[in-house]
């Protein structure tokens, strides 16, 4: 095997263009934000299922050219025998994880996604990876001791039903969750196993026999960018065709000569093997090295409030881990990453006031988390008693309990897995740069679908953990709308006035009438109470008694409503 820092190339080209430190990586976005628990998308044998499906979609697509087939939602619904609602969901989800920003689907108006449709090759790859299963938790050295601790279905079932996420962290039951490096190795192994099938689905037949009867064009090869990339900068990294020795020196004015699919497969498998060896060495060194310090690839529960709370990753993601009983603020000037992961934070208020592409909130409890503007997708998973305030294009909520979501979203909120007592409400805050950040990532304030949650399966078929028999088709519990009388505005302090001045002076998402009326009524009641108190003819000792009583009731309300967390902002870190 070649050196792990020097990906191998085809023997036909002794002068690879790849630099000595450029490794092949899986694109995490499709695996983290692109999997849907729709039973008809989970194929036992993806290749055998997708070959005829590809032919059917090609014959019904909106283009006569084999290289520009686009599939709209009607054709997709007919081919897969699914509802138009689910077909639209597939296209919305695919758009959020596509690697090609210029693609018409990425830039389509939300109302036009169904008619614009997706490139057939991207769609086939998206459908193929629906067979992917997420990585199991890492085994404990004393596996027998924890065999009955790790949950069999979700983080809140069985043995753990009485524990909150915070208690789970303290009891170390989450300590052996996969690290980022573990997950990347798992994704690479999946690609290694399925790459021959994937390449055959992208290839075109030519006259010939055996392996030489399938070839891959440079355009077809570029679609592999949906699943893999070279370099650490995601879509800003090296274009796949420039990384491949068989396409790198092609004349831009001439169509590149198609390459035998077998040659492409051999070259990619060698690169995957090199990358896997590199990651394995990295994981091994970490497990055998000194324990301590901050690392973006630590297991999700390994960070504590005493560690560095925000750790940058070479893979363009910022990790905020283990924040407890405090406030935490990140602004656009602090973040040089396109993605954020908030992991195992408790009893805190976390503000991420920046434009982002992706965001993940995982394993948090009794916290308030404000996400500025997320242009691609947000996933909130395994959280309990968390208030999440999100301006985003789309949001997926999975396996959460007693959480409240204040949403400004352009697509229907997706609810999957084992959820209980979820509530949704309209967006309820602002900060001075919010509208600029929304414009930057493409969020429209005039379209808020917060009140249209779409519930899918109660069991996630992408989870490798076992599931009870007979519940695979059960629908997830949806989210109820917050009573307008319980709706309140959330005030974000302006800590850096003058440093980050913006034009936003109010909530950019219009409030529905019932919530607006409740808000105006509360403001009117407050004004009237203030007036009554000012004019009350009380003696000084009576005023002190009244003031003390109001403070007691206010304190009780702060704790009962969870708004006590906002006072952490006044304490500093």
PDB file of N, CA and C in Angstrom, residues 10-95:
ATOM      1  N   UNK A  10      -3.463   6.129 -11.003  1.00  0.00           N
ATOM      2  CA  UNK A  10      -3.444   5.062 -11.990  1.00  0.00           C
ATOM      3  C   UNK A  10      -2.035   4.841 -12.511  1.00  0.00           C
ATOM      4  N   UNK A  11      -1.710   3.587 -12.810  1.00  0.00           N
ATOM      5  CA  UNK A  11      -0.378   3.264 -13.318  1.00  0.00           C
ATOM      6  C   UNK A  11      -0.146   3.884 -14.687  1.00  0.00           C
ATOM      7  N   UNK A  12      -1.221   4.286 -15.348  1.00  0.00           N
ATOM      8  CA  UNK A  12      -1.056   4.853 -16.684  1.00  0.00           C
ATOM      9  C   UNK A  12      -0.506   6.263 -16.654  1.00  0.00           C
ATOM     10  N   UNK A  13      -0.478   6.892 -15.487  1.00  0.00           N
ATOM     11  CA  UNK A  13       0.039   8.253 -15.395  1.00  0.00           C
ATOM     12  C   UNK A  13       1.026   8.342 -14.251  1.00  0.00           C
ATOM     13  N   UNK A  14       2.318   8.416 -14.549  1.00  0.00           N
ATOM     14  CA  UNK A  14       3.325   8.455 -13.488  1.00  0.00           C
ATOM     15  C   UNK A  14       3.465   9.821 -12.851  1.00  0.00           C
ATOM     16  N   UNK A  15       2.724  10.829 -13.377  1.00  0.00           N
ATOM     17  CA  UNK A  15       2.856  12.199 -12.865  1.00  0.00           C
ATOM     18  C   UNK A  15       1.525  12.690 -12.321  1.00  0.00           C
ATOM     19  N   UNK A  16       1.132  12.211 -11.170  1.00  0.00           N
ATOM     20  CA  UNK A  16      -0.161  12.632 -10.609  1.00  0.00           C
ATOM     21  C   UNK A  16      -0.136  14.109 -10.269  1.00  0.00           C
ATOM     22  N   UNK A  17      -1.310  14.717 -10.390  1.00  0.00           N
ATOM     23  CA  UNK A  17      -1.416  16.143 -10.089  1.00  0.00           C
ATOM     24  C   UNK A  17      -1.611  16.390  -8.602  1.00  0.00           C
ATOM     25  N   UNK A  18      -2.045  15.342  -7.868  1.00  0.00           N
ATOM     26  CA  UNK A  18      -2.319  15.505  -6.449  1.00  0.00           C
ATOM     27  C   UNK A  18      -1.047  15.839  -5.688  1.00  0.00           C
ATOM     28  N   UNK A  19      -1.126  16.831  -4.814  1.00  0.00           N
ATOM     29  CA  UNK A  19       0.008  17.164  -3.966  1.00  0.00           C
ATOM     30  C   UNK A  19       0.215  16.092  -2.922  1.00  0.00           C
ATOM     31  N   UNK A  20       1.343  16.083  -2.273  1.00  0.00           N
ATOM     32  CA  UNK A  20       1.686  14.997  -1.355  1.00  0.00           C
ATOM     33  C   UNK A  20       0.849  14.967  -0.082  1.00  0.00           C
ATOM     34  N   UNK A  21       0.130  16.048   0.251  1.00  0.00           N
ATOM     35  CA  UNK A  21      -0.628  16.036   1.495  1.00  0.00           C
ATOM     36  C   UNK A  21      -2.135  16.087   1.246  1.00  0.00           C
ATOM     37  N   UNK A  22      -2.567  15.891  -0.015  1.00  0.00           N
ATOM     38  CA  UNK A  22      -3.979  15.961  -0.334  1.00  0.00           C
ATOM     39  C   UNK A  22      -4.608  14.581  -0.242  1.00  0.00           C
ATOM     40  N   UNK A  23      -5.584  14.445   0.643  1.00  0.00           N
ATOM     41  CA  UNK A  23      -6.244  13.169   0.850  1.00  0.00           C
ATOM     42  C   UNK A  23      -7.674  13.215   0.342  1.00  0.00           C
ATOM     43  N   UNK A  24      -8.183  12.062  -0.002  1.00  0.00           N
ATOM     44  CA  UNK A  24      -9.581  11.935  -0.371  1.00  0.00           C
ATOM     45  C   UNK A  24     -10.423  11.872   0.910  1.00  0.00           C
ATOM     46  N   UNK A  25     -11.520  12.612   0.929  1.00  0.00           N
ATOM     47  CA  UNK A  25     -12.438  12.610   2.072  1.00  0.00           C
ATOM     48  C   UNK A  25     -13.849  12.313   1.591  1.00  0.00           C
ATOM     49  N   UNK A  26     -14.673  11.716   2.426  1.00  0.00           N
ATOM     50  CA  UNK A  26     -16.104  11.654   2.100  1.00  0.00           C
ATOM     51  C   UNK A  26     -16.721  13.033   2.348  1.00  0.00           C
ATOM     52  N   UNK A  27     -17.714  13.404   1.555  1.00  0.00           N
ATOM     53  CA  UNK A  27     -18.482  14.614   1.875  1.00  0.00           C
ATOM     54  C   UNK A  27     -19.478  14.239   2.968  1.00  0.00           C
ATOM     55  N   UNK A  28     -19.352  14.869   4.111  1.00  0.00           N
ATOM     56  CA  UNK A  28     -20.176  14.488   5.252  1.00  0.00           C
ATOM     57  C   UNK A  28     -21.627  14.917   5.103  1.00  0.00           C
ATOM     58  N   UNK A  29     -21.869  15.994   4.354  1.00  0.00           N
ATOM     59  CA  UNK A  29     -23.216  16.579   4.314  1.00  0.00           C
ATOM     60  C   UNK A  29     -24.291  15.581   3.875  1.00  0.00           C
ATOM     61  N   UNK A  30     -24.087  14.802   2.799  1.00  0.00           N
ATOM     62  CA  UNK A  30     -25.149  13.854   2.426  1.00  0.00           C
ATOM     63  C   UNK A  30     -25.436  12.821   3.509  1.00  0.00           C
ATOM     64  N   UNK A  31     -24.399  12.408   4.252  1.00  0.00           N
ATOM     65  CA  UNK A  31     -24.579  11.388   5.283  1.00  0.00           C
ATOM     66  C   UNK A  31     -25.171  11.986   6.570  1.00  0.00           C
ATOM     67  N   UNK A  32     -24.915  13.264   6.822  1.00  0.00           N
ATOM     68  CA  UNK A  32     -25.392  13.891   8.054  1.00  0.00           C
ATOM     69  C   UNK A  32     -26.737  14.586   7.888  1.00  0.00           C
ATOM     70  N   UNK A  33     -27.010  15.113   6.692  1.00  0.00           N
ATOM     71  CA  UNK A  33     -28.243  15.889   6.484  1.00  0.00           C
ATOM     72  C   UNK A  33     -29.100  15.364   5.333  1.00  0.00           C
ATOM     73  N   UNK A  34     -28.668  14.309   4.660  1.00  0.00           N
ATOM     74  CA  UNK A  34     -29.353  13.877   3.445  1.00  0.00           C
ATOM     75  C   UNK A  34     -30.066  12.538   3.529  1.00  0.00           C
ATOM     76  N   UNK A  35     -30.207  11.963   4.729  1.00  0.00           N
ATOM     77  CA  UNK A  35     -30.860  10.660   4.854  1.00  0.00           C
ATOM     78  C   UNK A  35     -32.298  10.830   5.320  1.00  0.00           C
ATOM     79  N   UNK A  36     -33.214  10.177   4.629  1.00  0.00           N
ATOM     80  CA  UNK A  36     -34.639  10.311   4.946  1.00  0.00           C
ATOM     81  C   UNK A  36     -35.219   8.956   5.352  1.00  0.00           C
ATOM     82  N   UNK A  37     -35.938   8.890   6.475  1.00  0.00           N
ATOM     83  CA  UNK A  37     -36.539   7.615   6.908  1.00  0.00           C
ATOM     84  C   UNK A  37     -37.843   7.320   6.174  1.00  0.00           C
ATOM     85  N   UNK A  38     -37.754   7.184   4.855  1.00  0.00           N
ATOM     86  CA  UNK A  38     -38.908   6.810   4.032  1.00  0.00           C
ATOM     87  C   UNK A  38     -38.663   5.380   3.558  1.00  0.00           C
ATOM     88  N   UNK A  39     -39.525   4.469   3.939  1.00  0.00           N
ATOM     89  CA  UNK A  39     -39.275   3.046   3.715  1.00  0.00           C
ATOM     90  C   UNK A  39     -39.052   2.706   2.246  1.00  0.00           C
ATOM     91  N   UNK A  40     -39.756   3.374   1.341  1.00  0.00           N
ATOM     92  CA  UNK A  40     -39.622   3.039  -0.076  1.00  0.00           C
ATOM     93  C   UNK A  40     -38.286   3.474  -0.675  1.00  0.00           C
ATOM     94  N   UNK A  41     -37.493   4.215   0.095  1.00  0.00           N
ATOM     95  CA  UNK A  41     -36.175   4.627  -0.397  1.00  0.00           C
ATOM     96  C   UNK A  41     -35.075   3.695   0.096  1.00  0.00           C
ATOM     97  N   UNK A  42     -35.408   2.764   0.970  1.00  0.00           N
ATOM     98  CA  UNK A  42     -34.404   1.867   1.549  1.00  0.00           C
ATOM     99  C   UNK A  42     -34.402   0.571   0.749  1.00  0.00           C
ATOM    100  N   UNK A  43     -33.417   0.429  -0.135  1.00  0.00           N
ATOM    101  CA  UNK A  43     -33.363  -0.732  -1.014  1.00  0.00           C
ATOM    102  C   UNK A  43     -32.434  -1.800  -0.436  1.00  0.00           C
ATOM    103  N   UNK A  44     -32.911  -3.040  -0.428  1.00  0.00           N
ATOM    104  CA  UNK A  44     -32.077  -4.151   0.027  1.00  0.00           C
ATOM    105  C   UNK A  44     -30.868  -4.320  -0.883  1.00  0.00           C
ATOM    106  N   UNK A  45     -31.105  -4.203  -2.185  1.00  0.00           N
ATOM    107  CA  UNK A  45     -30.023  -4.265  -3.181  1.00  0.00           C
ATOM    108  C   UNK A  45     -30.111  -2.999  -4.024  1.00  0.00           C
ATOM    109  N   UNK A  46     -29.393  -1.928  -3.620  1.00  0.00           N
ATOM    110  CA  UNK A  46     -29.543  -0.646  -4.318  1.00  0.00           C
ATOM    111  C   UNK A  46     -29.245  -0.720  -5.809  1.00  0.00           C
ATOM    112  N   UNK A  47     -28.233  -1.470  -6.205  1.00  0.00           N
ATOM    113  CA  UNK A  47     -27.868  -1.523  -7.621  1.00  0.00           C
ATOM    114  C   UNK A  47     -28.996  -2.110  -8.454  1.00  0.00           C
ATOM    115  N   UNK A  48     -29.522  -3.269  -8.017  1.00  0.00           N
ATOM    116  CA  UNK A  48     -30.581  -3.919  -8.781  1.00  0.00           C
ATOM    117  C   UNK A  48     -31.866  -3.095  -8.788  1.00  0.00           C
ATOM    118  N   UNK A  49     -32.091  -2.321  -7.742  1.00  0.00           N
ATOM    119  CA  UNK A  49     -33.293  -1.485  -7.687  1.00  0.00           C
ATOM    120  C   UNK A  49     -33.136  -0.226  -8.537  1.00  0.00           C
ATOM    121  N   UNK A  50     -31.930   0.326  -8.582  1.00  0.00           N
ATOM    122  CA  UNK A  50     -31.738   1.626  -9.217  1.00  0.00           C
ATOM    123  C   UNK A  50     -31.468   1.541 -10.716  1.00  0.00           C
ATOM    124  N   UNK A  51     -31.002   0.405 -11.223  1.00  0.00           N
ATOM    125  CA  UNK A  51     -30.774   0.292 -12.668  1.00  0.00           C
ATOM    126  C   UNK A  51     -32.081   0.487 -13.440  1.00  0.00           C
ATOM    127  N   UNK A  52     -33.137  -0.273 -13.140  1.00  0.00           N
ATOM    128  CA  UNK A  52     -34.394  -0.031 -13.869  1.00  0.00           C
ATOM    129  C   UNK A  52     -35.014   1.325 -13.543  1.00  0.00           C
ATOM    130  N   UNK A  53     -34.841   1.788 -12.304  1.00  0.00           N
ATOM    131  CA  UNK A  53     -35.387   3.098 -11.936  1.00  0.00           C
ATOM    132  C   UNK A  53     -34.718   4.205 -12.740  1.00  0.00           C
ATOM    133  N   UNK A  54     -33.406   4.099 -12.902  1.00  0.00           N
ATOM    134  CA  UNK A  54     -32.670   5.076 -13.700  1.00  0.00           C
ATOM    135  C   UNK A  54     -33.177   5.087 -15.138  1.00  0.00           C
ATOM    136  N   UNK A  55     -33.405   3.908 -15.699  1.00  0.00           N
ATOM    137  CA  UNK A  55     -33.894   3.824 -17.080  1.00  0.00           C
ATOM    138  C   UNK A  55     -35.280   4.441 -17.196  1.00  0.00           C
ATOM    139  N   UNK A  56     -36.126   4.169 -16.215  1.00  0.00           N
ATOM    140  CA  UNK A  56     -37.484   4.711 -16.249  1.00  0.00           C
ATOM    141  C   UNK A  56     -37.471   6.229 -16.126  1.00  0.00           C
ATOM    142  N   UNK A  57     -36.657   6.743 -15.206  1.00  0.00           N
ATOM    143  CA  UNK A  57     -36.587   8.197 -15.018  1.00  0.00           C
ATOM    144  C   UNK A  57     -35.966   8.876 -16.234  1.00  0.00           C
ATOM    145  N   UNK A  58     -34.986   8.228 -16.859  1.00  0.00           N
ATOM    146  CA  UNK A  58     -34.355   8.810 -18.052  1.00  0.00           C
ATOM    147  C   UNK A  58     -35.364   8.937 -19.182  1.00  0.00           C
ATOM    148  N   UNK A  59     -36.238   7.947 -19.309  1.00  0.00           N
ATOM    149  CA  UNK A  59     -37.221   7.983 -20.397  1.00  0.00           C
ATOM    150  C   UNK A  59     -38.319   9.014 -20.154  1.00  0.00           C
ATOM    151  N   UNK A  60     -38.509   9.380 -18.874  1.00  0.00           N
ATOM    152  CA  UNK A  60     -39.585  10.341 -18.554  1.00  0.00           C
ATOM    153  C   UNK A  60     -39.060  11.708 -18.159  1.00  0.00           C
ATOM    154  N   UNK A  61     -37.718  11.911 -18.272  1.00  0.00           N
ATOM    155  CA  UNK A  61     -37.141  13.181 -17.810  1.00  0.00           C
ATOM    156  C   UNK A  61     -37.428  14.292 -18.792  1.00  0.00           C
ATOM    157  N   UNK A  62     -37.090  15.513 -18.359  1.00  0.00           N
ATOM    158  CA  UNK A  62     -37.440  16.706 -19.130  1.00  0.00           C
ATOM    159  C   UNK A  62     -36.426  17.048 -20.207  1.00  0.00           C
ATOM    160  N   UNK A  63     -35.501  16.161 -20.518  1.00  0.00           N
ATOM    161  CA  UNK A  63     -34.492  16.459 -21.524  1.00  0.00           C
ATOM    162  C   UNK A  63     -34.277  15.255 -22.417  1.00  0.00           C
ATOM    163  N   UNK A  64     -34.012  15.522 -23.658  1.00  0.00           N
ATOM    164  CA  UNK A  64     -33.717  14.443 -24.594  1.00  0.00           C
ATOM    165  C   UNK A  64     -32.246  14.083 -24.582  1.00  0.00           C
ATOM    166  N   UNK A  65     -31.420  14.914 -23.978  1.00  0.00           N
ATOM    167  CA  UNK A  65     -29.979  14.651 -23.917  1.00  0.00           C
ATOM    168  C   UNK A  65     -29.662  13.770 -22.721  1.00  0.00           C
ATOM    169  N   UNK A  66     -28.888  12.717 -22.946  1.00  0.00           N
ATOM    170  CA  UNK A  66     -28.578  11.787 -21.872  1.00  0.00           C
ATOM    171  C   UNK A  66     -27.736  12.429 -20.785  1.00  0.00           C
ATOM    172  N   UNK A  67     -27.033  13.517 -21.103  1.00  0.00           N
ATOM    173  CA  UNK A  67     -26.148  14.144 -20.120  1.00  0.00           C
ATOM    174  C   UNK A  67     -26.847  15.228 -19.309  1.00  0.00           C
ATOM    175  N   UNK A  68     -28.069  15.582 -19.673  1.00  0.00           N
ATOM    176  CA  UNK A  68     -28.762  16.658 -18.952  1.00  0.00           C
ATOM    177  C   UNK A  68     -30.154  16.225 -18.495  1.00  0.00           C
ATOM    178  N   UNK A  69     -30.344  14.961 -18.251  1.00  0.00           N
ATOM    179  CA  UNK A  69     -31.633  14.495 -17.749  1.00  0.00           C
ATOM    180  C   UNK A  69     -31.938  15.171 -16.418  1.00  0.00           C
ATOM    181  N   UNK A  70     -33.133  15.770 -16.308  1.00  0.00           N
ATOM    182  CA  UNK A  70     -33.590  16.323 -15.038  1.00  0.00           C
ATOM    183  C   UNK A  70     -34.929  15.692 -14.692  1.00  0.00           C
ATOM    184  N   UNK A  71     -35.099  15.388 -13.422  1.00  0.00           N
ATOM    185  CA  UNK A  71     -36.276  14.667 -12.966  1.00  0.00           C
ATOM    186  C   UNK A  71     -37.094  15.574 -12.056  1.00  0.00           C
ATOM    187  N   UNK A  72     -38.343  15.852 -12.446  1.00  0.00           N
ATOM    188  CA  UNK A  72     -39.186  16.704 -11.606  1.00  0.00           C
ATOM    189  C   UNK A  72     -39.928  15.856 -10.582  1.00  0.00           C
ATOM    190  N   UNK A  73     -40.657  16.512  -9.702  1.00  0.00           N
ATOM    191  CA  UNK A  73     -41.287  15.802  -8.582  1.00  0.00           C
ATOM    192  C   UNK A  73     -42.381  14.852  -9.047  1.00  0.00           C
ATOM    193  N   UNK A  74     -43.100  15.198 -10.115  1.00  0.00           N
ATOM    194  CA  UNK A  74     -44.164  14.311 -10.611  1.00  0.00           C
ATOM    195  C   UNK A  74     -43.575  13.006 -11.135  1.00  0.00           C
ATOM    196  N   UNK A  75     -42.500  13.114 -11.921  1.00  0.00           N
ATOM    197  CA  UNK A  75     -41.869  11.908 -12.461  1.00  0.00           C
ATOM    198  C   UNK A  75     -41.279  11.059 -11.339  1.00  0.00           C
ATOM    199  N   UNK A  76     -40.725  11.713 -10.329  1.00  0.00           N
ATOM    200  CA  UNK A  76     -40.126  11.001  -9.208  1.00  0.00           C
ATOM    201  C   UNK A  76     -41.198  10.270  -8.399  1.00  0.00           C
ATOM    202  N   UNK A  77     -42.312  10.940  -8.145  1.00  0.00           N
ATOM    203  CA  UNK A  77     -43.406  10.317  -7.394  1.00  0.00           C
ATOM    204  C   UNK A  77     -43.948   9.107  -8.136  1.00  0.00           C
ATOM    205  N   UNK A  78     -44.078   9.214  -9.451  1.00  0.00           N
ATOM    206  CA  UNK A  78     -44.595   8.110 -10.257  1.00  0.00           C
ATOM    207  C   UNK A  78     -43.620   6.936 -10.275  1.00  0.00           C
ATOM    208  N   UNK A  79     -42.325   7.219 -10.438  1.00  0.00           N
ATOM    209  CA  UNK A  79     -41.330   6.149 -10.550  1.00  0.00           C
ATOM    210  C   UNK A  79     -41.164   5.383  -9.244  1.00  0.00           C
ATOM    211  N   UNK A  80     -41.207   6.098  -8.113  1.00  0.00           N
ATOM    212  CA  UNK A  80     -41.002   5.452  -6.814  1.00  0.00           C
ATOM    213  C   UNK A  80     -42.309   5.028  -6.144  1.00  0.00           C
ATOM    214  N   UNK A  81     -43.429   5.415  -6.762  1.00  0.00           N
ATOM    215  CA  UNK A  81     -44.745   5.133  -6.179  1.00  0.00           C
ATOM    216  C   UNK A  81     -44.844   5.711  -4.766  1.00  0.00           C
ATOM    217  N   UNK A  82     -44.520   6.997  -4.670  1.00  0.00           N
ATOM    218  CA  UNK A  82     -44.615   7.717  -3.404  1.00  0.00           C
ATOM    219  C   UNK A  82     -45.510   8.932  -3.596  1.00  0.00           C
ATOM    220  N   UNK A  83     -45.866   9.576  -2.510  1.00  0.00           N
ATOM    221  CA  UNK A  83     -46.725  10.758  -2.589  1.00  0.00           C
ATOM    222  C   UNK A  83     -45.949  11.935  -3.178  1.00  0.00           C
ATOM    223  N   UNK A  84     -46.688  12.889  -3.717  1.00  0.00           N
ATOM    224  CA  UNK A  84     -46.045  14.095  -4.249  1.00  0.00           C
ATOM    225  C   UNK A  84     -45.363  14.866  -3.126  1.00  0.00           C
ATOM    226  N   UNK A  85     -45.910  14.759  -1.913  1.00  0.00           N
ATOM    227  CA  UNK A  85     -45.322  15.406  -0.743  1.00  0.00           C
ATOM    228  C   UNK A  85     -43.938  14.836  -0.457  1.00  0.00           C
ATOM    229  N   UNK A  86     -43.805  13.509  -0.515  1.00  0.00           N
ATOM    230  CA  UNK A  86     -42.508  12.882  -0.278  1.00  0.00           C
ATOM    231  C   UNK A  86     -41.542  13.128  -1.436  1.00  0.00           C
ATOM    232  N   UNK A  87     -42.053  13.185  -2.659  1.00  0.00           N
ATOM    233  CA  UNK A  87     -41.188  13.482  -3.805  1.00  0.00           C
ATOM    234  C   UNK A  87     -40.606  14.886  -3.678  1.00  0.00           C
ATOM    235  N   UNK A  88     -41.438  15.821  -3.260  1.00  0.00           N
ATOM    236  CA  UNK A  88     -40.955  17.188  -3.057  1.00  0.00           C
ATOM    237  C   UNK A  88     -39.924  17.230  -1.924  1.00  0.00           C
ATOM    238  N   UNK A  89     -40.163  16.459  -0.865  1.00  0.00           N
ATOM    239  CA  UNK A  89     -39.222  16.400   0.250  1.00  0.00           C
ATOM    240  C   UNK A  89     -37.862  15.876  -0.217  1.00  0.00           C
ATOM    241  N   UNK A  90     -37.858  14.879  -1.089  1.00  0.00           N
ATOM    242  CA  UNK A  90     -36.602  14.335  -1.618  1.00  0.00           C
ATOM    243  C   UNK A  90     -35.832  15.417  -2.361  1.00  0.00           C
ATOM    244  N   UNK A  91     -36.514  16.169  -3.203  1.00  0.00           N
ATOM    245  CA  UNK A  91     -35.829  17.218  -3.975  1.00  0.00           C
ATOM    246  C   UNK A  91     -35.337  18.334  -3.064  1.00  0.00           C
ATOM    247  N   UNK A  92     -36.137  18.721  -2.074  1.00  0.00           N
ATOM    248  CA  UNK A  92     -35.703  19.750  -1.122  1.00  0.00           C
ATOM    249  C   UNK A  92     -34.450  19.295  -0.369  1.00  0.00           C
ATOM    250  N   UNK A  93     -34.463  18.030   0.066  1.00  0.00           N
ATOM    251  CA  UNK A  93     -33.330  17.501   0.828  1.00  0.00           C
ATOM    252  C   UNK A  93     -32.093  17.392  -0.052  1.00  0.00           C
ATOM    253  N   UNK A  94     -32.262  16.899  -1.261  1.00  0.00           N
ATOM    254  CA  UNK A  94     -31.135  16.792  -2.196  1.00  0.00           C
ATOM    255  C   UNK A  94     -30.536  18.169  -2.467  1.00  0.00           C
ATOM    256  N   UNK A  95     -31.379  19.170  -2.644  1.00  0.00           N
ATOM    257  CA  UNK A  95     -30.881  20.525  -2.899  1.00  0.00           C
ATOM    258  C   UNK A  95     -30.017  21.024  -1.749  1.00  0.00           C
TER     259      UNK A  95
END
